[in-house]
Amino acid sequence: MVKGLSDFIRKAREERREFLYEYEAKEVLRYAGLCTTKQIVSKNVEEAVKAAEEIGYPIVLKIASPQVLHKSEAGGVLLNIKDSEGVRSGYTRILNNVKSKLPEAEIKGVLVQEMAPESTEVIIGAARDTQFGPTVMFGVGGIFTEVIKDVSFRVAPITVKEANEMIGEIKASKILEGVRGLPKADIQAISTIIVKVSELMLDHPDIEAIDLNPVLIYEDGAVIVDARFVLEEKKKPVREHPPVGELKPLLDPSSVAVIGASTNPEKIGHKILRNIVDAGFKGKVYPINPRGGEILGLKAYQSVLDIPGEVEMAVVIVPANLVPSVIEECTRKGVKGAVIISSGFRDVGPNGAELEKQFLDMARKGNLRIIGPNCQGVSNPRNGFCATWPIVDAVGNVAIISQSGSIALEIPTFLAANHSGYSKSIALGNKADVDEADLISLLAEDGETEVIAVYTEGMEDGRRLMEAIRKASSSKPVLVLKGGKTEAGRRAVLAHTGAMAGSREVFEAAVKQSGGLCREDLEELCDAAKTFSTLNIPKGNRLLVVTSSGGAGILSSDACEEAGLALAKVSESTIERLKEALPDYCILSNPLDLTGNAYSNPSMYRDALDIIIEDRGVDMILVVFGDPIPDAYDVICEQVKKAREYKIPLVANYIGGADIQEAEIDGLQKRGVPVFPTPKRAIRALSQLWNYHKQVTRLNGG
Ligand code: ADP
Ligand code: MG
């Protein structure tokens, strides 16, 4: 505990104050080794004059009152006071200002403070995010932070290196580098404060938020001139999570009971059973129906307890009020996992939530793990375990984890249409038990999964999510799409930074910090999943564009820089070789423009690619087929293989192809060339491969 902090907190609690005064907060920061302005609290004019003399002119006067949150708004800050006369008149003025603006404000005194020389102002803040806990924010002061929201976030603990990244990440970071005659800022001094704030938040759960606004930053050093600590109200209990090892039966069971199986083909209870049978599930299937009999040629049992052999998992499709007793029976039978499709729980309000808690308690006692309730099931196309509706038949290497059922089906549908496929798809629904973090950890170890795509609307415990992403990212990319906003902590609004906590920005910063890749929308998530499922990770970010369309070439160059890629510079010897191989009208730069003549002479693509792939300055390739170029896939077939041997990711954009376009795209994708409808989408997808390379390097300490 930093010296003085516990006393200040105790005193604030006694006085029912939700925050520390500026002078208290700054005292704590000084003890923590940070530089603040010299300060003395005065109770009357004479004390103020004495204090000013002790500190040395010029000085600043500030109001100290529990009711005044924003001092300058209440006329409670007077700057640059140069002598004792100024202190006397200022003292009276400040009291009058505050009394007229906030008549009820109790005045605890006036803070006399050293005046820090004018300079660039930055803001460093911290808040407890509802999902990720202590999170630190950085921005350049004034309108940049408030209006433009040009800020960066990291989840604590923060290393010096991460703090430096935060500073470099904001758009206004150029101001700190000293543009237009501004002094170059002491970046080290800022990162020291960021790291310290992160430590304070971690070490002191009593602090809900910290606002250092502003910090004045100089060529040599930084001074905190205003500080606010907001105190935490009470702590939320954290839900316990059993080990991930017990999850396997949920996705790859050897036997399954379908509880609520129905003879009526219109009912979900029938469709799911039929899908499991139709998808060729290799294990045992037991329909459960109170009427017994036979469904789809299988003997139906009245209860799981009547099944003679072992049952590893259950799919539950019965009315909500029956779910607790069904789960209780499952635990008695020794069932290891259940996917609860039924809705009518937390999704419908407090009574439903109570029912959800009932079955969860039973499941915990009986070591049974649950996916759902209120979910659209799970699908493992490799072993034909398709406990969902409908079936998407496309075995591949992308695993999908989605809070939404439709998205859990849309991504496999998209992949199937693009000649790619999926390994597992899990719809999470209410997440009573199993959540994204559990499944990411499980799929990190899954030999059939090489890419993990996640759609989530947020998590209770973001730190578990970060840990899981960190673990998985070192061996496979984790792509994350966040939907919706989460609510900021109520009290966090007492501090400036708090208003930004719980936001999508924090979520994305946390995912990135853990090595994951955030995508902006469903289209980007699908595009990235498709790209990672087929292509190698490149060694660099130098892109070569081969095109027959000048326009698409220009659009590609435009998209390149924005996506963080560079246009490759082709070597002299490559140019020489291209000159020999291609007709004179080709434009031998990057984009390499084969011109509209490629329409009648498509073999130019083959000749160009053959040479380019061997250039060491090229890390990835985009091939643009503009116009209806026939049999494109046959023409470049060998070069696609060659690019793969050279570990150069190659994608295509096929445009203006009229009536043959669809068939051409299909042909290319069948041969492992991901095709995108626009150059921009192609380049954005490629940039994710490069970003992943950077993330892995960073995770490994590079
Ligand atoms: P509040 O944020 O509560 O309105 P501050 O203490 O941040 O009050 O003061 C308002 C502004 O006055 C600051 O943003 C800063 O520009 C300036 N200021 C405050 N204290 C000092 C100081 N000690 N030295 C120099 N400038 C100061
Ligand atoms: Mg301030």
mmCIF file with all atom_site columns, C-alpha atoms in Angstrom, residues 25 47 85 102-103 113 144 184 297 330 342 376 397-398 401 419 476 535 580 656 685:
data_model
loop_
_atom_site.group_PDB
_atom_site.id
_atom_site.type_symbol
_atom_site.label_atom_id
_atom_site.label_alt_id
_atom_site.label_comp_id
_atom_site.label_asym_id
_atom_site.label_entity_id
_atom_site.label_seq_id
_atom_site.pdbx_PDB_ins_code
_atom_site.Cartn_x
_atom_site.Cartn_y
_atom_site.Cartn_z
_atom_site.occupancy
_atom_site.B_iso_or_equiv
_atom_site.pdbx_formal_charge
_atom_site.auth_seq_id
_atom_site.auth_comp_id
_atom_site.auth_asym_id
_atom_site.auth_atom_id
_atom_site.pdbx_PDB_model_num
ATOM 1  C CA . ALA A 1 25  ? -4.442  12.157  -4.413  1.00 0.00 ? 25  ALA A CA 1
ATOM 2  C CA . GLU A 1 47  ? -2.389  30.913  5.730   1.00 0.00 ? 47  GLU A CA 1
ATOM 3  C CA . GLU A 1 85  ? -1.840  41.020  -3.169  1.00 0.00 ? 85  GLU A CA 1
ATOM 4  C CA . LEU A 1 102 ? -22.836 26.099  -5.891  1.00 0.00 ? 102 LEU A CA 1
ATOM 5  C CA . PRO A 1 103 ? -24.396 27.690  -2.778  1.00 0.00 ? 103 PRO A CA 1
ATOM 6  C CA . GLN A 1 113 ? -0.072  25.256  -5.489  1.00 0.00 ? 113 GLN A CA 1
ATOM 7  C CA . PHE A 1 144 ? -8.463  15.701  -28.532 1.00 0.00 ? 144 PHE A CA 1
ATOM 8  C CA . LYS A 1 184 ? 9.721   17.081  -28.136 1.00 0.00 ? 184 LYS A CA 1
ATOM 9  C CA . GLY A 1 297 ? -36.276 -46.004 -36.189 1.00 0.00 ? 297 GLY A CA 1
ATOM 10 C CA . CYS A 1 330 ? -28.573 -36.432 -16.140 1.00 0.00 ? 330 CYS A CA 1
ATOM 11 C CA . SER A 1 342 ? -34.686 -24.582 -24.506 1.00 0.00 ? 342 SER A CA 1
ATOM 12 C CA . GLN A 1 376 ? -28.921 -23.000 -31.187 1.00 0.00 ? 376 GLN A CA 1
ATOM 13 C CA . ASN A 1 397 ? -10.314 -25.950 -39.880 1.00 0.00 ? 397 ASN A CA 1
ATOM 14 C CA . VAL A 1 398 ? -12.232 -22.891 -38.618 1.00 0.00 ? 398 VAL A CA 1
ATOM 15 C CA . ILE A 1 401 ? -17.871 -19.607 -31.106 1.00 0.00 ? 401 ILE A CA 1
ATOM 16 C CA . HIS A 1 419 ? -14.883 -23.814 -50.611 1.00 0.00 ? 419 HIS A CA 1
ATOM 17 C CA . LYS A 1 476 ? -3.553  -20.120 -34.003 1.00 0.00 ? 476 LYS A CA 1
ATOM 18 C CA . LEU A 1 535 ? -3.170  -19.359 -46.526 1.00 0.00 ? 535 LEU A CA 1
ATOM 19 C CA . GLU A 1 580 ? 11.632  -10.676 -71.542 1.00 0.00 ? 580 GLU A CA 1
ATOM 20 C CA . GLY A 1 656 ? -16.261 -7.108  -64.295 1.00 0.00 ? 656 GLY A CA 1
ATOM 21 C CA . ALA A 1 685 ? -7.943  -9.856  -45.445 1.00 0.00 ? 685 ALA A CA 1
#
